Coordinates of C-alpha atoms and ligand atoms in Angstrom, one line a residue:
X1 CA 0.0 0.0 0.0
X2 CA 1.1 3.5 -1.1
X3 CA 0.3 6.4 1.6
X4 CA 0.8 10.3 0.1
X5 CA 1.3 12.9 2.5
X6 CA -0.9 15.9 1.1
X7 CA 0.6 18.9 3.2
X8 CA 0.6 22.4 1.2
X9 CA 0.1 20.7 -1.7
X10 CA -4.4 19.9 -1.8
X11 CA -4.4 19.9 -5.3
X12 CA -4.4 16.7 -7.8
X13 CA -3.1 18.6 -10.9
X14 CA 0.6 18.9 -11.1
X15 CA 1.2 17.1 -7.9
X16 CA 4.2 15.1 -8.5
X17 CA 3.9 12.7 -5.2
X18 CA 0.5 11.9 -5.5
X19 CA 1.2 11.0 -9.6
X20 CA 4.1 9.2 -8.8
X21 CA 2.1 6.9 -6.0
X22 CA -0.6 6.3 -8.2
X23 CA 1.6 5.3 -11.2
X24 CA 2.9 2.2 -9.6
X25 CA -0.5 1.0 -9.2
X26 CA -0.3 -0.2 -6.2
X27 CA -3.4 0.1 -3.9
X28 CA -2.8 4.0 -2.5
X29 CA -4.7 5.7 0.6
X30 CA -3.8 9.4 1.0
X31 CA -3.5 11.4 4.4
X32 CA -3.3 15.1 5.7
X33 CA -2.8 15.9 9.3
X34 CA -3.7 19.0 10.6
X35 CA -1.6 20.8 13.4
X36 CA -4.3 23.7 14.8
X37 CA -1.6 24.3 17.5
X38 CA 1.4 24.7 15.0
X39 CA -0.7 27.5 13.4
X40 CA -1.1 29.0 16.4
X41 CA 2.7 28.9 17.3
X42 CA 3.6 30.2 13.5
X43 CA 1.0 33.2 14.3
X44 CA -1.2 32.6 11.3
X45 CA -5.3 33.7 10.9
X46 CA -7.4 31.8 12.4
X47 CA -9.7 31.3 9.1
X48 CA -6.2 30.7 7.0
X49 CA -6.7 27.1 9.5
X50 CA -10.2 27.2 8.5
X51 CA -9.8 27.7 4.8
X52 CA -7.4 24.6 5.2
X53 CA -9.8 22.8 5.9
X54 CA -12.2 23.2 3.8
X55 CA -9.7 22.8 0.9
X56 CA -9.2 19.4 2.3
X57 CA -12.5 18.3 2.8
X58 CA -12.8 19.3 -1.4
X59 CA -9.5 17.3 -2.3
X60 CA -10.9 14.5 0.3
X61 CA -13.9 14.3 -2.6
X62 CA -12.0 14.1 -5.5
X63 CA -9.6 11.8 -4.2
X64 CA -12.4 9.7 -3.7
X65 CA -13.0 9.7 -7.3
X66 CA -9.6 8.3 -8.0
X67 CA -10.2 5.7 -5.9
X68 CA -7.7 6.8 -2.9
X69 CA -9.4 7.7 0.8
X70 CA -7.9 10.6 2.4
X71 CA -7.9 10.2 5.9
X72 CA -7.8 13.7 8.4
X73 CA -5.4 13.0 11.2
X74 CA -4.5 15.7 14.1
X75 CA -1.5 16.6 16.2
X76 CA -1.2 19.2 17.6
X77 CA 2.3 20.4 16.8
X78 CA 4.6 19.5 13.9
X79 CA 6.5 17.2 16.8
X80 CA 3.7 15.0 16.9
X81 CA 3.5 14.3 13.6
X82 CA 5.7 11.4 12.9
X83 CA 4.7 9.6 15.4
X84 CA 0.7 9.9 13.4
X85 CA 1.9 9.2 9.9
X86 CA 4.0 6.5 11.8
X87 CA 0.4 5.0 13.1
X88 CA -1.3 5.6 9.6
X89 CA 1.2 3.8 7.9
X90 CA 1.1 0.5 10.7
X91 CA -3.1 0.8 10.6
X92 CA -2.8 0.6 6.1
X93 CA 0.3 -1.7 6.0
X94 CA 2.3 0.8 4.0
X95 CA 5.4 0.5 2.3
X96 CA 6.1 3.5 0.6
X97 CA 5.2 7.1 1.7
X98 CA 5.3 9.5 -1.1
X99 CA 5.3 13.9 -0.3
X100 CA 6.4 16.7 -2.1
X101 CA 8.9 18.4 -0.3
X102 CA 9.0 21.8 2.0
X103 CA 11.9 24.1 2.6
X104 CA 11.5 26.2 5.7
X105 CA 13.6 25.3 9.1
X106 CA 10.3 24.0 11.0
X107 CA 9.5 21.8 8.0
X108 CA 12.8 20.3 7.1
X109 CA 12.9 19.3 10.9
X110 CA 10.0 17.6 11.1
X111 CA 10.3 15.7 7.4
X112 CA 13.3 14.7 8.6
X113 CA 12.0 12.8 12.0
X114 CA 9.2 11.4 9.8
X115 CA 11.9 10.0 7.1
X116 CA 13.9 8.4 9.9
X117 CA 11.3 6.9 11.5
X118 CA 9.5 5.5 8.5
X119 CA 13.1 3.9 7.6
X120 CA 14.0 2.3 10.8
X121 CA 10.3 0.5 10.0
X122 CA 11.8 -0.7 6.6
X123 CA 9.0 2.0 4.4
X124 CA 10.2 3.6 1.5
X125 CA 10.0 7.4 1.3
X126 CA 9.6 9.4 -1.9
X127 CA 9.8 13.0 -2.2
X128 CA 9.0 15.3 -4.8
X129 CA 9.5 19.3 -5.8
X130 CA 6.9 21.1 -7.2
X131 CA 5.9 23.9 -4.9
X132 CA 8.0 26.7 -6.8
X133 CA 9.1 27.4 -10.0
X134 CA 12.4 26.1 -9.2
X135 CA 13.6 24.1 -6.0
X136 CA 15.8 26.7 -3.8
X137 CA 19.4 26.2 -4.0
X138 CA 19.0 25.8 -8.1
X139 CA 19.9 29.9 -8.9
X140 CA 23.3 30.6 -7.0
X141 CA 25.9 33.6 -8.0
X142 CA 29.5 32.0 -9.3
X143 CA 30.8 31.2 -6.1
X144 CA 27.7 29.2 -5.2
X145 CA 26.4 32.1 -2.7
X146 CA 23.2 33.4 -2.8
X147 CA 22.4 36.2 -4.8
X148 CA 20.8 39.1 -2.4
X149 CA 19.9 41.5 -5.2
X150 CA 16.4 40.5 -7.2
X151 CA 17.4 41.9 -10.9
X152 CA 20.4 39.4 -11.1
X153 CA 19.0 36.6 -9.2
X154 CA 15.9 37.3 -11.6
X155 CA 18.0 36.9 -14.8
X156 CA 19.5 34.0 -13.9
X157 CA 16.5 32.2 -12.9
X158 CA 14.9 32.8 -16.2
X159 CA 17.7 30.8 -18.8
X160 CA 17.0 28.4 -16.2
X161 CA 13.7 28.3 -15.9
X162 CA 13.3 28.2 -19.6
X163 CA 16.2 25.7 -19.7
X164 CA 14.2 23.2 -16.8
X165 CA 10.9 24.1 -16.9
X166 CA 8.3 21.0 -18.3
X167 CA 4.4 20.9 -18.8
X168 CA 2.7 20.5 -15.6
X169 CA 1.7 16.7 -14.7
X170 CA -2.2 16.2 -15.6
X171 CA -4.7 15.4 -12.8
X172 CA -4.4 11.7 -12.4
X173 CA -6.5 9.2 -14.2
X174 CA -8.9 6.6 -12.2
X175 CA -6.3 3.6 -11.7
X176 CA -8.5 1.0 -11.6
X177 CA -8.7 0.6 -7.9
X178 CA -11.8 0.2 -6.1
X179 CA -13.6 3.2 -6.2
X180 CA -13.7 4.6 -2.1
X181 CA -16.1 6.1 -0.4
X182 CA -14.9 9.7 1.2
X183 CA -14.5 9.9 5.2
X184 CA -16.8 12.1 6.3
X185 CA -15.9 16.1 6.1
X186 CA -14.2 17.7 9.3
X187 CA -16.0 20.7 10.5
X188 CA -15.3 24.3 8.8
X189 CA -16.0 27.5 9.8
X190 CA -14.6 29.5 7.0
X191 CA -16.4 33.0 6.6
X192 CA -14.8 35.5 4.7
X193 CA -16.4 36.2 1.9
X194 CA -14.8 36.4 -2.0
X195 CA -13.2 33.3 -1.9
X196 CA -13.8 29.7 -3.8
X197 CA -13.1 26.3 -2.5
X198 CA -11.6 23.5 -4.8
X199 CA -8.8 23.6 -7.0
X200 CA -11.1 23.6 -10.2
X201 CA -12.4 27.0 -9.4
X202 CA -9.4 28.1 -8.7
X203 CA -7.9 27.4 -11.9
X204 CA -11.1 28.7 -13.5
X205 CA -9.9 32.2 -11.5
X206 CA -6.3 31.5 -13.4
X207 CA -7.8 31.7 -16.8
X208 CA -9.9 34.4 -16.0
X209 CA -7.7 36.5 -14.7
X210 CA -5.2 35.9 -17.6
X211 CA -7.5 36.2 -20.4
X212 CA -9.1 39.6 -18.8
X213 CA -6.6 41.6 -17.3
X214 CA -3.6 44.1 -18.3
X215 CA -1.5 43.2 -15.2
X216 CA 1.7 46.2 -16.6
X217 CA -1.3 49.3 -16.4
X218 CA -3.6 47.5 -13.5
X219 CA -1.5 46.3 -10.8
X220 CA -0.9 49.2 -8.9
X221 CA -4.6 50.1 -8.1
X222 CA -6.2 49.3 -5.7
X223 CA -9.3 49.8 -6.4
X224 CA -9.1 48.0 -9.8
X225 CA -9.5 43.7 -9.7
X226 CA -6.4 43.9 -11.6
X227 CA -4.4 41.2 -9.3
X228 CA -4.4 37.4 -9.6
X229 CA -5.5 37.3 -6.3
X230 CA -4.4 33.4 -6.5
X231 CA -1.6 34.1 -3.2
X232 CA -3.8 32.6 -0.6
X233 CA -4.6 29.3 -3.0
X234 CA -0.3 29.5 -3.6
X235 CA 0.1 29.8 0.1
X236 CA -1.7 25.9 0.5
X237 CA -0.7 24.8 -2.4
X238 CA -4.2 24.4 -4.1
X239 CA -2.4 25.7 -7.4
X240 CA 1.4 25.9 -8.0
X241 CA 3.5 28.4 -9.6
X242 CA 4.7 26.2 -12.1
X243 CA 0.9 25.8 -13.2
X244 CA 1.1 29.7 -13.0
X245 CA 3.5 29.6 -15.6
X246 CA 2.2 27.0 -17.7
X247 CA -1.1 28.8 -18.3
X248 CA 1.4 32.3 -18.8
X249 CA 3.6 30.5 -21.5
X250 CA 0.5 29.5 -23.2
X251 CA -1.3 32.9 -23.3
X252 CA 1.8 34.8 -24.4
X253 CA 4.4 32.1 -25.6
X254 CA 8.3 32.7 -24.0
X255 CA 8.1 36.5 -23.9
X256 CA 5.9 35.6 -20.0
X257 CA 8.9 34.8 -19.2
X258 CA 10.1 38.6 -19.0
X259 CA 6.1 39.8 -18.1
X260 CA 5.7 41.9 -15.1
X261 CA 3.0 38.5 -13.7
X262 CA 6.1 35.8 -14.2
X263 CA 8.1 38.4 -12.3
X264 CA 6.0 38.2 -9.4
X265 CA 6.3 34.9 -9.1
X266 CA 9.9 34.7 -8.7
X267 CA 9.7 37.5 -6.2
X268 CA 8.2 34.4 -4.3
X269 CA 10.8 32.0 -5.2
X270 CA 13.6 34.5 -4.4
X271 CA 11.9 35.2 -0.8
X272 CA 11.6 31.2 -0.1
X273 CA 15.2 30.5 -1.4
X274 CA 16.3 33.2 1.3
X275 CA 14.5 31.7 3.9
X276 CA 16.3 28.8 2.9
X277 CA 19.8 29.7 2.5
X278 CA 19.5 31.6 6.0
X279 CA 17.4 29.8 8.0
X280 CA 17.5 32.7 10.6
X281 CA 14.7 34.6 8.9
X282 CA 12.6 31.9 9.6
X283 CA 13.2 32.9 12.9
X284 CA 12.5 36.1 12.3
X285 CA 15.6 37.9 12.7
X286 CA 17.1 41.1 10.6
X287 CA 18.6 40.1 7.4
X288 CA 21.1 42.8 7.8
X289 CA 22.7 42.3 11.3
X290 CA 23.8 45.7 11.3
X291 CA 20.2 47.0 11.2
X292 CA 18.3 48.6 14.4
X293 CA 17.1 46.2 17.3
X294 CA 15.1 48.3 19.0
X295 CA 12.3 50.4 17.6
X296 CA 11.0 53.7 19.4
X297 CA 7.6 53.6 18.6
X298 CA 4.8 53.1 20.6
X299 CA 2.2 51.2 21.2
X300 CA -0.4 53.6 20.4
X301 CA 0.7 54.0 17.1
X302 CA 0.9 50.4 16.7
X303 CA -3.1 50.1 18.1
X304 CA -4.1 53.1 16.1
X305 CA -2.5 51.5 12.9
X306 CA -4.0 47.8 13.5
X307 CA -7.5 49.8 13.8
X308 CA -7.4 51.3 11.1
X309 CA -7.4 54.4 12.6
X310 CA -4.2 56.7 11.8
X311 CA -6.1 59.1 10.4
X312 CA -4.3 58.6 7.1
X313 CA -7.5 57.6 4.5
X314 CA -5.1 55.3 2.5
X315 CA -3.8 53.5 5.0
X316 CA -6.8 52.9 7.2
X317 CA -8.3 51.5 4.1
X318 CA -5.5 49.1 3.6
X319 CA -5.5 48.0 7.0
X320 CA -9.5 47.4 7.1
X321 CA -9.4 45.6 4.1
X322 CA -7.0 43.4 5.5
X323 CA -9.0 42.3 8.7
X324 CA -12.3 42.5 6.5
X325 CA -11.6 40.6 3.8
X326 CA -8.1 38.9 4.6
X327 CA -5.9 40.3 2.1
X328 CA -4.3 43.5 1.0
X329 CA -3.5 44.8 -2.5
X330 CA 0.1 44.6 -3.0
X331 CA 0.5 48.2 -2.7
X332 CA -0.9 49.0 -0.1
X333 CA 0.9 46.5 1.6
X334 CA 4.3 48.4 0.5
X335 CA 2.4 51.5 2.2
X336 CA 0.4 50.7 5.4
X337 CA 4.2 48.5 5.8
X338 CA 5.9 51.6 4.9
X339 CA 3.9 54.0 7.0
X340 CA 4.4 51.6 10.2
X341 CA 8.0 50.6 10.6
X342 CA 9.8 54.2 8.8
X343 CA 6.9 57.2 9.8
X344 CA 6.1 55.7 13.0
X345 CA 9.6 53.9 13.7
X346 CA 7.5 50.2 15.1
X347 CA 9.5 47.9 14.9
X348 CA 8.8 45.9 11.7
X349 CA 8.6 42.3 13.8
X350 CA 5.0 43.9 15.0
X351 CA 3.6 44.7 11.4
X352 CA 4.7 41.4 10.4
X353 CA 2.8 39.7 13.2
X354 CA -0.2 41.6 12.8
X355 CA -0.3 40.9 8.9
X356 CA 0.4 37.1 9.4
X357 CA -2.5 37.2 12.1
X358 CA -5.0 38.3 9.7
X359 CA -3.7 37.0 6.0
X360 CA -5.8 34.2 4.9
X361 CA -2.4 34.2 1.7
X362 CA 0.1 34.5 4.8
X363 CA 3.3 32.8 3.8
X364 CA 6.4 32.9 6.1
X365 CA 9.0 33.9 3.2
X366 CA 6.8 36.2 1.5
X367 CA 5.7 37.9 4.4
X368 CA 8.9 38.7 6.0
X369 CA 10.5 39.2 3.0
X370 CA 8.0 41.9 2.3
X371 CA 8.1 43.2 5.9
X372 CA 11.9 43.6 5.8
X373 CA 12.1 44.6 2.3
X374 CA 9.8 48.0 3.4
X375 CA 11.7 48.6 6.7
X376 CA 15.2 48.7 5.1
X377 CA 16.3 45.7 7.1
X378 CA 16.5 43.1 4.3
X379 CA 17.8 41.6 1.5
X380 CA 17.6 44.3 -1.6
X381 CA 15.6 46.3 0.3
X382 CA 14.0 49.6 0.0
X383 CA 16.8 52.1 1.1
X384 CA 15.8 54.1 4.1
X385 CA 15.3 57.4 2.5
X386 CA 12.7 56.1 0.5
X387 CA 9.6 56.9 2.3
X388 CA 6.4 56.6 0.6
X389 CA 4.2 59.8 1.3
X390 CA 1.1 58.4 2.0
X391 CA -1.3 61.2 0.5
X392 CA 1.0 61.4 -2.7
X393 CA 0.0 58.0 -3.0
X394 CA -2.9 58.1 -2.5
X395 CA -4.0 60.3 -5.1
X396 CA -1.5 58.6 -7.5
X397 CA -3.0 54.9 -7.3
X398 CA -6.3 55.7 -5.7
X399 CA -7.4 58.9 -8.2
X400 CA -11.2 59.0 -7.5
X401 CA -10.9 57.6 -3.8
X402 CA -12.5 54.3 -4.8
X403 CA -10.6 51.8 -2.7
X404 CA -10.9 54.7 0.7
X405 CA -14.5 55.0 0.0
X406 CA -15.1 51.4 0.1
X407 CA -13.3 50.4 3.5
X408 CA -13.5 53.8 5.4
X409 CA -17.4 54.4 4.4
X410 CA -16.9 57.0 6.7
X411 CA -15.0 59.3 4.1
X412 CA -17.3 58.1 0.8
X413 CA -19.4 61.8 1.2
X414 CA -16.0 63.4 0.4
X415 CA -15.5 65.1 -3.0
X416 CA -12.6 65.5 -4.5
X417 CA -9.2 65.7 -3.7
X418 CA -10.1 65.7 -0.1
X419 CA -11.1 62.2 0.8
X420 CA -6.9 61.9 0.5
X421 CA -6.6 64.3 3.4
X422 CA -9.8 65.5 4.8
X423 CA -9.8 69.0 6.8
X424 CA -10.3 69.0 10.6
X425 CA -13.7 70.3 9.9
X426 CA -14.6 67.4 7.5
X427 CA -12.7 64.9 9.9
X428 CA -14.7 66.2 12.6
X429 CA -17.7 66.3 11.0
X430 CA -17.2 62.2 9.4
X431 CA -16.3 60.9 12.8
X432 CA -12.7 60.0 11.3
X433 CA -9.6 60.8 13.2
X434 CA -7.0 63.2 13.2
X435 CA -3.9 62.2 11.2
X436 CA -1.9 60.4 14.4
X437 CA 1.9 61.7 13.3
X438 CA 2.4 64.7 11.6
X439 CA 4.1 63.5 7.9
X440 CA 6.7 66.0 7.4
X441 CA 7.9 66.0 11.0
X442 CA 7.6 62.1 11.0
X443 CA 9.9 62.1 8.1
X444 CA 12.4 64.3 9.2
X445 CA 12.9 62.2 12.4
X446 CA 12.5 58.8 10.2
X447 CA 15.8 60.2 7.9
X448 CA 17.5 61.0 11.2
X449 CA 17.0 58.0 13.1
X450 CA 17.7 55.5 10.1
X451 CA 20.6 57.9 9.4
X452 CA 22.4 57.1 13.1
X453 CA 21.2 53.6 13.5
Ligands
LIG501 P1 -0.4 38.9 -8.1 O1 0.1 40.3 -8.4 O2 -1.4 38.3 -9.1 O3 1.0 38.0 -8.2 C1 0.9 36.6 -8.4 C2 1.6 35.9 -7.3 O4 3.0 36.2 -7.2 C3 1.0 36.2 -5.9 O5 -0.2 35.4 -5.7 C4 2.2 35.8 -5.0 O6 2.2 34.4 -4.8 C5 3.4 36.2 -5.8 N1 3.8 37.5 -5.5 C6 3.3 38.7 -5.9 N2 4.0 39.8 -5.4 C7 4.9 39.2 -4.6 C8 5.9 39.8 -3.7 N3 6.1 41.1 -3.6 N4 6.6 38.9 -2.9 C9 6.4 37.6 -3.0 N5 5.5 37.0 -3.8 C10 4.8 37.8 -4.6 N6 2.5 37.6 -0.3 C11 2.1 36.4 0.2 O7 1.7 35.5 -0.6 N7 2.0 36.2 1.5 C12 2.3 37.1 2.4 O8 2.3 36.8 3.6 C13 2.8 38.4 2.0 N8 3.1 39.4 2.8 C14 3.5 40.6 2.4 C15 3.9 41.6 3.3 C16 4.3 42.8 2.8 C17 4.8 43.9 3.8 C18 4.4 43.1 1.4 C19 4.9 44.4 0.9 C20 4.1 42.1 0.5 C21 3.6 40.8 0.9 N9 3.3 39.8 0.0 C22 2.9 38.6 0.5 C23 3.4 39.9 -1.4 C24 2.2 40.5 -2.2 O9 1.7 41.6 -1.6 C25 1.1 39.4 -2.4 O10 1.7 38.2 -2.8 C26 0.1 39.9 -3.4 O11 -0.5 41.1 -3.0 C27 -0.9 38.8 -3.6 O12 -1.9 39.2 -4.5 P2 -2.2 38.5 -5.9 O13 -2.3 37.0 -5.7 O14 -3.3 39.2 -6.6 O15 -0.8 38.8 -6.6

């Protein structure tokens, strides 16, 4: 008997492990265990557990209609978890244990126990790559170091990409084995709206999304659909990136390769091939070692910020977006990210926290990559003089005030140029704060600070 271990991988399509189990046709049974506490400990939403779930019960369905039962297991942290897929294997008599592999510190560790174990009880163990477009260690500078500026590291990953990269594996055919009925579906709460379950609706969102959108002149806008929005089905693994690609290459032949979209993508490579190669930021600590430790902001900037509440339209809509809907356009990220760690001076470690507590997409590379990336503290990151002005902004990727209207309803009676930076009259008069740091003087001290640290 064949067991695969589905972790962030609950898709069938392009899922080397499961393909490879199945292609020995050999009776196969299929598991996921869930780890609520692990969550917890990593910091991530609550409904990111929940949209888990429900992702599972869907892949638990079509599983079924290969013929393989997944079964749910539990533990509650990822050291637990040999010892279940130890038990699962005993209660199925399997032989061979087939995954597709993980990268970060936490992951390796505990795939590691799990190999060992299963090999001390004589069962084969197969593993697979297919969550990025490249496995990390593949794109490394001359001397075998990583590279730690994008453009380069960028250039080379593309001749290899186009040199290595192969059609996606098909969703598996029936094998012939007696068709199973399903376990019965674990309990879900998920609730926030916008949001499919299953992997063929998301792909239907892929095609959509490519056939309909001019990603160069859209992405910057907010209040435009003009994203993917696939990163919370990446961050689970319900689609991969070299799907992603797939469905690029065929829409625009090899030129995707140099698109703005395919660019993206290996922003998210280059972030996990980071965390790889210094398995310290997994930890959370400062790419640069040099950079500041402690932070003098305070904690009622931090409160007013997580409220949505700094008085700053643009920002306040970013940050209720986020705990509305569980997401954030890209760049608004870069600002409400911005605004907190280099006009407030927070230390970055509490923005990154507060986005991977509320992301249903959060992703441990991505995140911190993008955290450190906007404080100056990482790896080709924005230099600290480069401060984004938040009502500049504003008017430049937010023009008519959609995106503020719809998440501060407060401002939406504001004509004009004001709903960027309402009057204390009109502030008073829509119940919305005052701005809580002046931006000029916030600035000045931002430049200084940075400048001594
Ligand atoms: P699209 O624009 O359609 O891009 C396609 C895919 O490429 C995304 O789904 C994502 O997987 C990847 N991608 C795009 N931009 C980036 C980027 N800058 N870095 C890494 N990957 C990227 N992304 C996450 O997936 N999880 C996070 O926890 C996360 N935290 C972030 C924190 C900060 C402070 C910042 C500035 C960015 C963060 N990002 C994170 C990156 C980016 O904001 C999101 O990936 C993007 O907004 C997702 O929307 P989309 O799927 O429509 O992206």
């Amino acid at each position: 008997m064949n067991l695969v271990w589905f972790r962030n991988d609950l898709r069938l399509a392009d899922n080397p492990a499961l393909s490879a189990a199945l292609k020995t046709g050999r009776p196969t049974r299929a598991v996921f265990v869930l780890t609520p506490e692990q969550h917890a400990l990593h910091g991530e939403a609550p409904q990111k557990f929940e949209f888990i779930k429900a992702h599972v019960n869907n892949l638990c369905q079509r599983l079924a209609k290969l013929g393989v039962v997944l079964s749910v297991r539990q533990a509650s942290v990822f050291a637990d978890v040999p010892a279940v897929i130890q038990a699962c294997c005993a209660e199925h008599q399997v032989t061979e244990l087939y995954y597709n592999e993980a990268y970060w510190v936490n992951e390796i560790d505990r795939d590691q126990k799990v190999n060992t174990v299963l090999s001390e009880a004589g069962i084969g163990v197969h593993t697979f790559h297919s969550e990025y477009l490249l496995p990390p260690g593949t794109v490394r500078k001359q001397d075998g170091g990583m590279y730690h500026v994008f453009t380069p590291y960028k250039n080379k990953f593309i001749e290899q990409l186009k040199e290595r990269h192969a059609q996606p594996l098909p969703v598996p055919a029936y094998q012939g084995q007696e068709l199973a009925a399903a376990e019965p579906p674990i309990d879900v709460d998920f609730n926030l709206p916008g949001w499919v379950i299953g992997e063929q609706s998301v792909h239907a969102q892929l095609k959509d999304f490519l056939a309909d959108h001019d990603y160069q002149q859209e992405r910057d806008y907010p209040a435009i659909d003009g994203t993917s929005r696939l990163s919370p089905y990446l961050a689970i693994g319900v689609i991969n990136a070299r799907l992603c690609l797939a469905h690029a290459l065929k829409k625009e032949g090899e030129q995707a390769f140099h698109g703005t979209w395919v660019s993206e993508l290996i922003w998210r490579d280059f972030y996990n091939d980071l965390m790889y190669e210094y398995p310290r930021l997994a930890k959370h600590q400062t790419f640069k070692q040099e950079a500041p430790q402690s932070w003098p902001g305070d904690g009622e900037l931090l409160a007013a910020w997580k409220a949505g509440k700094t008085g700053f339209p643009i920002i306040d809509a970013g940050m209720r977006q986020l705990t509305k809907t569980g997401w954030m356009h890209n760049r608004v990220r870069m600002l409400t990210a911005s605004f907190l760690s280099k006009l407030c001076l927070v230390d970055w470690h509490s923005g990154e926290a507060h986005f991977m507590a509320n992301l249903l997409d959060g992703d441990l590379a991505s995140n911190n990559g993008g955290w450190q990336w906007s404080s100056a503290t990482g790896c080709d990151a924005a230099p600290y003089f480069r401060i984004f002005n938040p009502t500049t902004q504003s008017e430049k990727f937010d023009p008519d005030g959609r995106y503020i209207r719809e998440f501060v309803p407060e401002l939406s009676e504001l004509q004009g140029k004001s709903i960027h930076n309402p009057d204390n009259g009109q502030r008073q008069q829509c119940g919305y704060p005052l701005p809580v740091i002046d931006y000029k003087a916030a600035r000045q001290q931002a430049l200084d600070w940075f400048k001594s640290h």
